[in-house]
Amino acid sequence: MQQLIIDRIEDNTAHLEDNDGSITQLPAAWLPTDAAEGHVIDLILTTEPHSSSITLRINPTATRERIEDAQNLRAQLRKGPEGDIDL
Amino acid sequence: MTRYLTRRLATSLLFRVTRRYLPFIALLLLLRFAFALEITVLDVNQGTAVLIQAPTGQTVLYDAGPEPSITRDLQALGVQHINLAIGSHAHADHIGGMAEVLNTYKPPMYMDNSIAYGTRTYQRTLEAALAIDAQLLEPTRRILSLGDVTLTIVPPPLINTDNQNNNSIGVRIDYGEFSAFLPGDAEPEQWEWWLNNHPDLLTPVNIHLSSHHGSRHGDTQAGINALQPDVVIISLGANNTYGHPHVEALRLYHQVNANVYRTDHNGHIQIKANPDGTYVLRSPPQAAAQPLTTTASATNNAAAQQTTECINLNTATQEELQRIIHVGPARATAIINMRAAEPFNTIDDLNRINGIGSGRLNDIKNQGSVCRTTKTSTAEPD
C-alpha cells in the first residue's frame, strides 16, 4: 500500500509527497474532506474487470507517528544560544 | 578671445585633475561596492531562496527552494560558506533543497519555525542538521548581527500550528539606512498578528519580498501600507499553476508605487545595498536573464529609476503609447482610460483594447518596445 503525505494545499491544489520526497499534485477536491496538510494518506487500489479505483484515506496513526518522529529528531539537535547573537 | 582662452584653460585644468585623481575615484567606487550588503533572490522556479551576504563575510540562507539543485545555484554564485540556514516554514517549496544545503555547506547554525512536520522533506532536513551537528536556533524575536548588518527575526505566532504558512519566520534586514523584509508565506492572519504584536518591525523598507509568491492570500493592504516598499520582488515560477502573481497582490504594490521585479522574468535578482540607503538591483551573470540596470536611493524614498527604456502601459504618456505598433491616438486614449480603472499586469492585457487581437498582440510583442510587466516597470522589454 502506498502512502503519500500532504505537504500543502494551495489554491485548490494538493501537493502530496511521495516516498522519495517528490511531489505529486492532485485537485484538493479529491482528498477526504477532513484532510489537512501534514496528514498521511493511504492509497488503496481496487480493481474490477472493467474499472479500477483508488481510495484516498487519512491514516491518523501514521500521521501521529511521523509528527512524533519529527519532534524526537528535532529534540536531538544541539541547542543554540538564546537571545541576540553575533554570527 | 579671452572667453575662448578661459574655456581652454578650464578644460585643460579639468582634464589634468581628472587624470590625476582618476585612480582615487575608481578606488572609491570599488570600496563602495566592496562594503555593500548583497541580497540575492534566487530563481528557484516556484519557491523561495534568498541569500544574504554581509560585507564582513557572514552568509545567511533564508529558505532553500524546492529542489536539491539549489546547491548548484549557490556554487555558481561563488558561495563558499553559510553561517546560518533558515527555513521560514516546512513546505517543500521552501525547504526542498535544505538537506542538500546542510550536507554541502555544513552551516554551524540552523533555524526553523519549531513546528514538527510529518513530511519526509522535513525529516531529511532534520537528519542532515543532526548529521552536521548544527546548532538549533529557536525562532524567537532576536537580533542576529553580521557586522553592521542586522537580521531581526520576526517570530511566527505559533498559535494555530496546523497552518505552516501562517507560522512563517519573517526576517527584517537593516544596514544603516537600508532595509528589507522577508515574510515567508505569511497570510492575512499572520500579518494581522505581526502588526498587532511587532509593529515596530513593520516600518518602511526599501525592498520587500512578496509574501507567498504574489498570491492573493499573501500580502495584505495593512502590511504593505506599513512597509511602504520601494521595490517588491516576487519569487515564482513561469506559467505556474496557481496564476501567481495574482492581480490582487499586484494592485497592492501598485497602490504604494512600488516597482515590481519577478524571478520568472529576470532570473536571480541581486540587490547591492550601501549603509547610506542607496542600492542597485541587477541580475547576476549566472542567470540567463538580462541586467535590470536599476538604481535607487532610500534617502528620498524614490522608486527605482529604470535606465533601460521601454514603454510602461500604466505610466506612459499619450505620445509614448503611440510609439507602439498598431496604437494610434484612439487606442492610446483607450489604454489610458482602461488603466485608470484597472492597471495592466502583463503585455497580454492589451487584448482588452478594442481592435487588438492575437495577431496585433504578437506584432507588439515582436516590436519589443513595451515593458514585459507594466505597472511594475521591470526594465525588460518583452
Tab-separated table of C-alpha atoms in Angstrom, chain B residues 13-375:
chain	number	residue	atom	x	y	z
B	13	LEU	CA	42.761	72.002	-15.922
B	14	LEU	CA	39.737	69.692	-15.580
B	15	PHE	CA	41.417	67.089	-17.762
B	16	ARG	CA	44.618	67.183	-15.705
B	17	VAL	CA	42.769	66.996	-12.388
B	18	THR	CA	40.582	64.155	-13.613
B	19	ARG	CA	43.593	62.242	-14.931
B	20	ARG	CA	45.480	62.757	-11.699
B	21	TYR	CA	42.648	61.692	-9.411
B	22	LEU	CA	41.060	59.034	-11.625
B	23	PRO	CA	42.694	56.146	-9.722
B	24	PHE	CA	41.383	57.550	-6.437
B	25	ILE	CA	37.882	57.969	-7.861
B	26	ALA	CA	37.958	54.399	-9.170
B	27	LEU	CA	39.217	53.166	-5.804
B	28	LEU	CA	36.411	54.975	-4.005
B	29	LEU	CA	33.848	53.368	-6.287
B	30	LEU	CA	35.407	49.952	-5.756
B	31	LEU	CA	35.433	50.434	-1.988
B	32	ARG	CA	31.796	51.445	-2.108
B	33	PHE	CA	30.782	48.098	-3.624
B	34	ALA	CA	33.327	46.185	-1.544
B	35	PHE	CA	31.370	47.208	1.560
B	36	ALA	CA	27.941	46.534	0.109
B	37	LEU	CA	25.416	44.149	1.578
B	38	GLU	CA	24.295	41.656	-1.069
B	39	ILE	CA	20.842	40.113	-1.053
B	40	THR	CA	20.142	37.655	-3.854
B	41	VAL	CA	16.650	36.346	-4.508
B	42	LEU	CA	17.397	33.156	-6.373
B	43	ASP	CA	15.384	31.994	-9.333
B	44	VAL	CA	14.309	28.612	-7.956
B	45	ASN	CA	11.147	28.271	-10.016
B	46	GLN	CA	8.018	28.131	-7.812
B	47	GLY	CA	9.585	28.515	-4.384
B	48	THR	CA	11.819	30.748	-2.315
B	49	ALA	CA	15.520	31.028	-1.556
B	50	VAL	CA	17.252	34.244	-0.530
B	51	LEU	CA	20.966	34.590	0.019
B	52	ILE	CA	22.166	37.326	2.389
B	53	GLN	CA	25.875	38.159	2.255
B	54	ALA	CA	27.257	40.756	4.647
B	55	PRO	CA	30.213	42.922	3.657
B	56	THR	CA	32.092	41.386	6.581
B	57	GLY	CA	31.743	37.914	5.071
B	58	GLN	CA	28.915	36.270	7.005
B	59	THR	CA	26.332	34.464	4.870
B	60	VAL	CA	22.758	33.504	5.713
B	61	LEU	CA	20.433	31.464	3.519
B	62	TYR	CA	16.727	32.148	4.001
B	63	ASP	CA	14.853	29.157	2.558
B	64	ALA	CA	16.339	26.651	0.179
B	65	GLY	CA	13.879	26.440	-2.714
B	66	PRO	CA	12.001	23.338	-3.850
B	67	GLU	CA	14.866	21.318	-5.297
B	68	PRO	CA	18.236	19.908	-4.190
B	69	SER	CA	19.749	21.579	-7.252
B	70	ILE	CA	19.904	24.838	-5.291
B	71	THR	CA	23.421	23.869	-4.249
B	72	ARG	CA	24.475	24.217	-7.886
B	73	ASP	CA	22.995	27.721	-7.971
B	74	LEU	CA	24.838	28.633	-4.797
B	75	GLN	CA	28.105	27.271	-6.131
B	76	ALA	CA	27.594	29.167	-9.381
B	77	LEU	CA	27.164	32.325	-7.317
B	78	GLY	CA	30.505	31.630	-5.657
B	79	VAL	CA	29.098	30.868	-2.211
B	80	GLN	CA	31.903	29.337	-0.124
B	81	HIS	CA	30.236	29.021	3.247
B	82	ILE	CA	26.943	29.567	5.036
B	83	ASN	CA	26.806	30.612	8.697
B	84	LEU	CA	23.094	30.094	9.224
B	85	ALA	CA	20.341	28.357	7.234
B	86	ILE	CA	16.765	29.416	7.972
B	87	GLY	CA	13.695	27.510	6.825
B	88	SER	CA	10.867	30.038	7.004
B	89	HIS	CA	8.367	27.169	7.264
B	90	ALA	CA	8.315	23.491	6.382
B	91	HIS	CA	6.573	23.448	2.993
B	92	ALA	CA	8.625	21.723	0.325
B	93	ASP	CA	8.797	24.777	-1.947
B	94	HIS	CA	10.822	26.450	0.820
B	95	ILE	CA	12.888	23.605	2.267
B	96	GLY	CA	13.004	21.120	-0.620
B	97	GLY	CA	16.713	21.797	-1.049
B	98	MET	CA	17.562	22.360	2.634
B	99	ALA	CA	19.008	18.899	3.355
B	100	GLU	CA	21.424	19.266	0.432
B	101	VAL	CA	22.400	22.759	1.558
B	102	LEU	CA	23.123	21.460	5.051
B	103	ASN	CA	25.075	18.466	3.720
B	104	THR	CA	27.086	20.592	1.292
B	105	TYR	CA	27.798	23.744	3.299
B	106	LYS	CA	27.554	22.405	6.849
B	107	PRO	CA	26.392	25.672	8.407
B	108	PRO	CA	27.042	25.768	12.150
B	109	MET	CA	23.508	27.030	12.815
B	110	TYR	CA	20.036	26.089	11.611
B	111	MET	CA	16.654	27.670	12.378
B	112	ASP	CA	13.092	26.586	11.610
B	113	ASN	CA	9.652	27.608	12.814
B	114	SER	CA	9.721	24.883	15.523
B	115	ILE	CA	6.559	23.111	14.334
B	116	ALA	CA	7.362	19.424	13.909
B	117	TYR	CA	6.106	18.476	10.459
B	118	GLY	CA	5.416	14.984	9.227
B	119	THR	CA	6.834	15.194	5.713
B	120	ARG	CA	9.868	13.271	4.558
B	121	THR	CA	11.401	16.548	3.329
B	122	TYR	CA	11.339	17.951	6.866
B	123	GLN	CA	12.624	14.657	8.235
B	124	ARG	CA	15.573	14.696	5.797
B	125	THR	CA	16.294	18.298	6.790
B	126	LEU	CA	16.448	17.438	10.487
B	127	GLU	CA	18.548	14.347	9.817
B	128	ALA	CA	21.010	16.463	7.849
B	129	ALA	CA	21.146	19.107	10.620
B	130	LEU	CA	21.790	16.330	13.132
B	131	ALA	CA	24.483	14.744	10.967
B	132	ILE	CA	26.465	18.002	10.737
B	133	ASP	CA	25.828	18.818	14.408
B	134	ALA	CA	24.282	22.181	13.568
B	135	GLN	CA	23.102	24.262	16.491
B	136	LEU	CA	19.351	24.763	16.549
B	137	LEU	CA	18.221	28.373	16.909
B	138	GLU	CA	14.645	28.849	18.067
B	139	PRO	CA	12.591	31.399	16.087
B	140	THR	CA	12.157	33.924	18.866
B	141	ARG	CA	12.367	37.649	18.273
B	142	ARG	CA	16.075	38.370	18.358
B	143	ILE	CA	18.784	40.244	16.515
B	144	LEU	CA	21.422	38.369	14.576
B	145	SER	CA	24.382	40.630	13.845
B	146	LEU	CA	26.510	40.211	10.748
B	147	GLY	CA	28.924	43.037	11.418
B	148	ASP	CA	26.967	46.220	10.767
B	149	VAL	CA	24.138	44.274	9.139
B	150	THR	CA	21.367	43.108	11.450
B	151	LEU	CA	18.746	40.475	10.825
B	152	THR	CA	15.822	40.756	13.196
B	153	ILE	CA	13.803	37.582	13.499
B	154	VAL	CA	10.112	38.413	13.216
B	155	PRO	CA	8.719	35.388	15.015
B	156	PRO	CA	5.899	33.090	13.940
B	157	PRO	CA	2.727	33.323	16.063
B	158	LEU	CA	2.705	29.582	16.919
B	159	ILE	CA	-0.976	29.878	17.851
B	160	ASN	CA	-2.633	27.730	15.200
B	161	THR	CA	0.183	25.323	14.441
B	162	ASP	CA	-1.868	23.417	11.840
B	163	ASN	CA	-1.079	26.104	9.286
B	164	GLN	CA	2.530	26.311	8.143
B	165	ASN	CA	2.142	29.436	6.003
B	166	ASN	CA	0.802	31.421	8.927
B	167	ASN	CA	3.744	30.383	11.047
B	168	SER	CA	6.443	31.659	8.735
B	169	ILE	CA	9.616	33.092	10.182
B	170	GLY	CA	9.952	36.677	8.998
B	171	VAL	CA	13.268	38.475	8.743
B	172	ARG	CA	13.875	42.194	8.719
B	173	ILE	CA	17.265	43.197	7.325
B	174	ASP	CA	18.834	46.534	8.276
B	175	TYR	CA	22.111	48.009	7.092
B	176	GLY	CA	22.394	51.657	8.061
B	177	GLU	CA	19.648	53.466	6.193
B	178	PHE	CA	18.842	50.444	4.017
B	179	SER	CA	16.216	47.863	4.968
B	180	ALA	CA	14.415	44.836	3.548
B	181	PHE	CA	11.674	42.490	4.694
B	182	LEU	CA	11.299	38.744	4.072
B	183	PRO	CA	7.896	37.395	5.178
B	184	GLY	CA	7.959	33.741	4.038
B	185	ASP	CA	4.434	32.759	3.025
B	186	ALA	CA	2.651	34.803	5.700
B	187	GLU	CA	-1.086	35.046	5.055
B	188	PRO	CA	-3.554	37.633	6.362
B	189	GLU	CA	-3.877	36.042	9.815
B	190	GLN	CA	-0.150	36.232	10.377
B	191	TRP	CA	0.140	39.777	9.014
B	192	GLU	CA	-2.549	40.867	11.456
B	193	TRP	CA	-0.708	39.154	14.318
B	194	TRP	CA	2.594	40.741	13.286
B	195	LEU	CA	1.003	44.182	13.041
B	196	ASN	CA	-0.541	43.776	16.496
B	197	ASN	CA	2.483	42.271	18.207
B	198	HIS	CA	5.566	43.562	16.377
B	199	PRO	CA	4.517	46.834	14.724
B	200	ASP	CA	7.971	48.338	15.301
B	201	LEU	CA	9.433	45.816	12.842
B	202	LEU	CA	6.890	46.616	10.146
B	203	THR	CA	8.071	50.090	9.255
B	204	PRO	CA	9.001	51.356	5.772
B	205	VAL	CA	11.596	49.326	3.888
B	206	ASN	CA	13.353	49.633	0.560
B	207	ILE	CA	12.889	46.043	-0.555
B	208	HIS	CA	10.053	43.638	0.207
B	209	LEU	CA	9.892	40.010	-0.843
B	210	SER	CA	6.330	39.368	-1.931
B	211	SER	CA	4.649	37.076	0.557
B	212	HIS	CA	3.557	33.705	-0.788
B	213	HIS	CA	4.928	34.251	-4.301
B	214	GLY	CA	2.476	37.010	-5.197
B	215	SER	CA	-0.595	35.087	-4.080
B	216	ARG	CA	-3.810	36.908	-3.238
B	217	HIS	CA	-3.528	35.033	0.070
B	218	GLY	CA	-0.163	36.623	0.941
B	219	ASP	CA	0.466	40.323	1.472
B	220	THR	CA	-2.285	42.471	2.908
B	221	GLN	CA	-3.234	46.101	2.466
B	222	ALA	CA	-2.310	46.870	6.071
B	223	GLY	CA	1.022	45.085	5.812
B	224	ILE	CA	2.037	46.821	2.596
B	225	ASN	CA	0.858	50.170	3.922
B	226	ALA	CA	3.116	49.669	6.939
B	227	LEU	CA	6.145	48.567	4.903
B	228	GLN	CA	5.750	51.077	2.024
B	229	PRO	CA	8.365	49.271	-0.072
B	230	ASP	CA	10.147	50.997	-2.953
B	231	VAL	CA	10.645	47.641	-4.641
B	232	VAL	CA	8.771	44.336	-4.379
B	233	ILE	CA	10.417	41.154	-5.609
B	234	ILE	CA	8.218	38.173	-6.420
B	235	SER	CA	9.815	34.737	-6.371
B	236	LEU	CA	7.760	32.483	-8.612
B	237	GLY	CA	7.882	30.029	-11.482
B	238	ALA	CA	6.930	30.879	-15.041
B	239	ASN	CA	3.454	29.701	-16.005
B	240	ASN	CA	2.828	28.359	-12.516
B	241	THR	CA	-0.422	26.510	-11.989
B	242	TYR	CA	-1.703	28.988	-9.376
B	243	GLY	CA	-1.742	32.004	-11.642
B	244	HIS	CA	0.806	33.826	-9.458
B	245	PRO	CA	1.214	36.697	-9.244
B	246	HIS	CA	-2.441	37.394	-8.592
B	247	VAL	CA	-3.808	40.724	-9.708
B	248	GLU	CA	-4.918	41.487	-6.139
B	249	ALA	CA	-1.305	41.362	-4.954
B	250	LEU	CA	-0.047	43.466	-7.858
B	251	ARG	CA	-2.708	46.032	-7.089
B	252	LEU	CA	-1.453	46.323	-3.504
B	253	TYR	CA	2.062	47.040	-4.754
B	254	HIS	CA	0.743	49.493	-7.321
B	255	GLN	CA	-1.052	51.460	-4.628
B	256	VAL	CA	2.226	52.261	-2.880
B	257	ASN	CA	4.024	52.939	-6.184
B	258	ALA	CA	6.408	50.049	-5.680
B	259	ASN	CA	8.393	48.732	-8.605
B	260	VAL	CA	7.959	45.002	-9.033
B	261	TYR	CA	10.562	42.520	-10.209
B	262	ARG	CA	9.951	38.825	-10.810
B	263	THR	CA	12.318	35.888	-10.830
B	264	ASP	CA	10.335	34.259	-13.637
B	265	HIS	CA	11.252	37.232	-15.830
B	266	ASN	CA	14.647	38.277	-14.520
B	267	GLY	CA	16.234	35.125	-13.122
B	268	HIS	CA	18.236	35.697	-9.948
B	269	ILE	CA	17.708	39.230	-8.642
B	270	GLN	CA	20.546	40.716	-6.641
B	271	ILE	CA	20.482	43.855	-4.513
B	272	LYS	CA	23.733	45.564	-3.561
B	273	ALA	CA	22.991	47.947	-0.720
B	274	ASN	CA	25.070	50.586	0.992
B	275	PRO	CA	24.627	51.880	4.539
B	276	ASP	CA	23.649	55.317	3.223
B	277	GLY	CA	20.497	53.691	1.872
B	278	THR	CA	21.457	53.592	-1.792
B	279	TYR	CA	21.161	50.309	-3.608
B	280	VAL	CA	21.479	48.740	-7.025
B	281	LEU	CA	19.438	45.906	-8.482
B	282	ARG	CA	20.864	43.591	-11.085
B	283	SER	CA	20.708	40.049	-12.382
B	284	PRO	CA	23.916	38.169	-11.631
B	285	PRO	CA	25.628	36.942	-14.785
B	286	GLN	CA	24.946	33.330	-13.788
B	287	ALA	CA	21.305	33.922	-14.516
B	288	ALA	CA	20.189	33.913	-18.104
B	289	ALA	CA	18.035	36.991	-17.718
B	290	GLN	CA	19.120	40.439	-18.794
B	291	PRO	CA	20.530	43.036	-16.374
B	292	LEU	CA	17.986	45.151	-14.578
B	293	THR	CA	20.156	48.271	-14.619
B	294	THR	CA	18.197	49.866	-11.847
B	295	THR	CA	19.444	52.202	-9.151
B	296	ALA	CA	17.602	53.827	-6.339
B	297	SER	CA	18.103	55.894	-3.259
B	298	ALA	CA	16.383	55.307	0.006
B	299	THR	CA	17.162	58.766	1.263
B	300	ASN	CA	14.446	60.318	-0.829
B	301	ASN	CA	12.370	57.143	-0.833
B	302	ALA	CA	12.325	57.384	-4.596
B	303	ALA	CA	11.110	54.490	-6.623
B	304	ALA	CA	13.787	52.715	-8.577
B	305	GLN	CA	14.685	54.630	-11.689
B	306	GLN	CA	14.965	52.455	-14.705
B	307	THR	CA	17.680	53.245	-17.159
B	308	THR	CA	16.572	50.927	-19.922
B	309	GLU	CA	13.789	52.497	-21.924
B	310	CYS	CA	10.603	50.594	-22.510
B	311	ILE	CA	7.049	51.797	-22.693
B	312	ASN	CA	5.163	51.215	-19.466
B	313	LEU	CA	1.471	50.776	-20.228
B	314	ASN	CA	0.491	52.150	-16.826
B	315	THR	CA	2.616	55.302	-16.831
B	316	ALA	CA	3.405	56.192	-20.444
B	317	THR	CA	2.063	59.403	-21.942
B	318	GLN	CA	-0.348	59.507	-24.877
B	319	GLU	CA	2.567	60.266	-27.209
B	320	GLU	CA	4.724	57.472	-25.819
B	321	LEU	CA	1.914	54.954	-26.208
B	322	GLN	CA	1.584	55.891	-29.867
B	323	ARG	CA	5.110	54.617	-30.465
B	324	ILE	CA	3.647	51.126	-30.032
B	325	ILE	CA	2.790	49.438	-33.298
B	326	HIS	CA	-0.994	49.380	-34.011
B	327	VAL	CA	-1.595	52.041	-31.338
B	328	GLY	CA	-2.861	55.357	-32.627
B	329	PRO	CA	-4.461	58.243	-30.739
B	330	ALA	CA	-7.758	56.393	-30.133
B	331	ARG	CA	-6.157	53.251	-28.748
B	332	ALA	CA	-3.698	55.282	-26.680
B	333	THR	CA	-6.664	57.065	-25.108
B	334	ALA	CA	-8.367	53.725	-24.522
B	335	ILE	CA	-5.246	52.404	-22.752
B	336	ILE	CA	-5.116	55.471	-20.510
B	337	ASN	CA	-8.817	55.184	-19.636
B	338	MET	CA	-8.581	51.454	-19.036
B	339	ARG	CA	-5.523	51.599	-16.790
B	340	ALA	CA	-7.260	54.138	-14.575
B	341	ALA	CA	-9.914	51.526	-13.827
B	342	GLU	CA	-7.565	48.552	-13.619
B	343	PRO	CA	-3.808	48.574	-14.129
B	344	PHE	CA	-2.255	46.455	-16.840
B	345	ASN	CA	-0.404	43.494	-15.389
B	346	THR	CA	1.163	41.983	-18.459
B	347	ILE	CA	1.548	42.863	-22.085
B	348	ASP	CA	-1.174	40.308	-22.864
B	349	ASP	CA	-3.687	42.582	-21.152
B	350	LEU	CA	-3.567	44.728	-24.271
B	351	ASN	CA	-6.157	42.388	-25.739
B	352	ARG	CA	-8.627	44.295	-23.544
B	353	ILE	CA	-8.278	47.130	-26.064
B	354	ASN	CA	-10.807	47.078	-28.877
B	355	GLY	CA	-9.121	46.038	-32.108
B	356	ILE	CA	-6.056	44.381	-30.575
B	357	GLY	CA	-6.380	40.667	-31.132
B	358	SER	CA	-3.804	37.926	-31.016
B	359	GLY	CA	-2.208	38.907	-34.345
B	360	ARG	CA	-1.629	42.539	-33.394
B	361	LEU	CA	-0.596	41.482	-29.918
B	362	ASN	CA	2.114	39.324	-31.467
B	363	ASP	CA	3.262	42.276	-33.583
B	364	ILE	CA	3.505	44.393	-30.432
B	365	LYS	CA	5.495	41.709	-28.647
B	366	ASN	CA	7.809	41.341	-31.622
B	367	GLN	CA	8.341	45.090	-31.698
B	368	GLY	CA	9.708	44.733	-28.173
B	369	SER	CA	9.053	48.287	-27.072
B	370	VAL	CA	6.531	47.556	-24.299
B	371	CYS	CA	7.774	46.636	-20.821
B	372	ARG	CA	7.046	42.993	-20.088
B	373	THR	CA	5.317	43.888	-16.856
B	374	THR	CA	3.595	47.171	-16.934
B	375	LYS	CA	2.862	48.836	-13.642
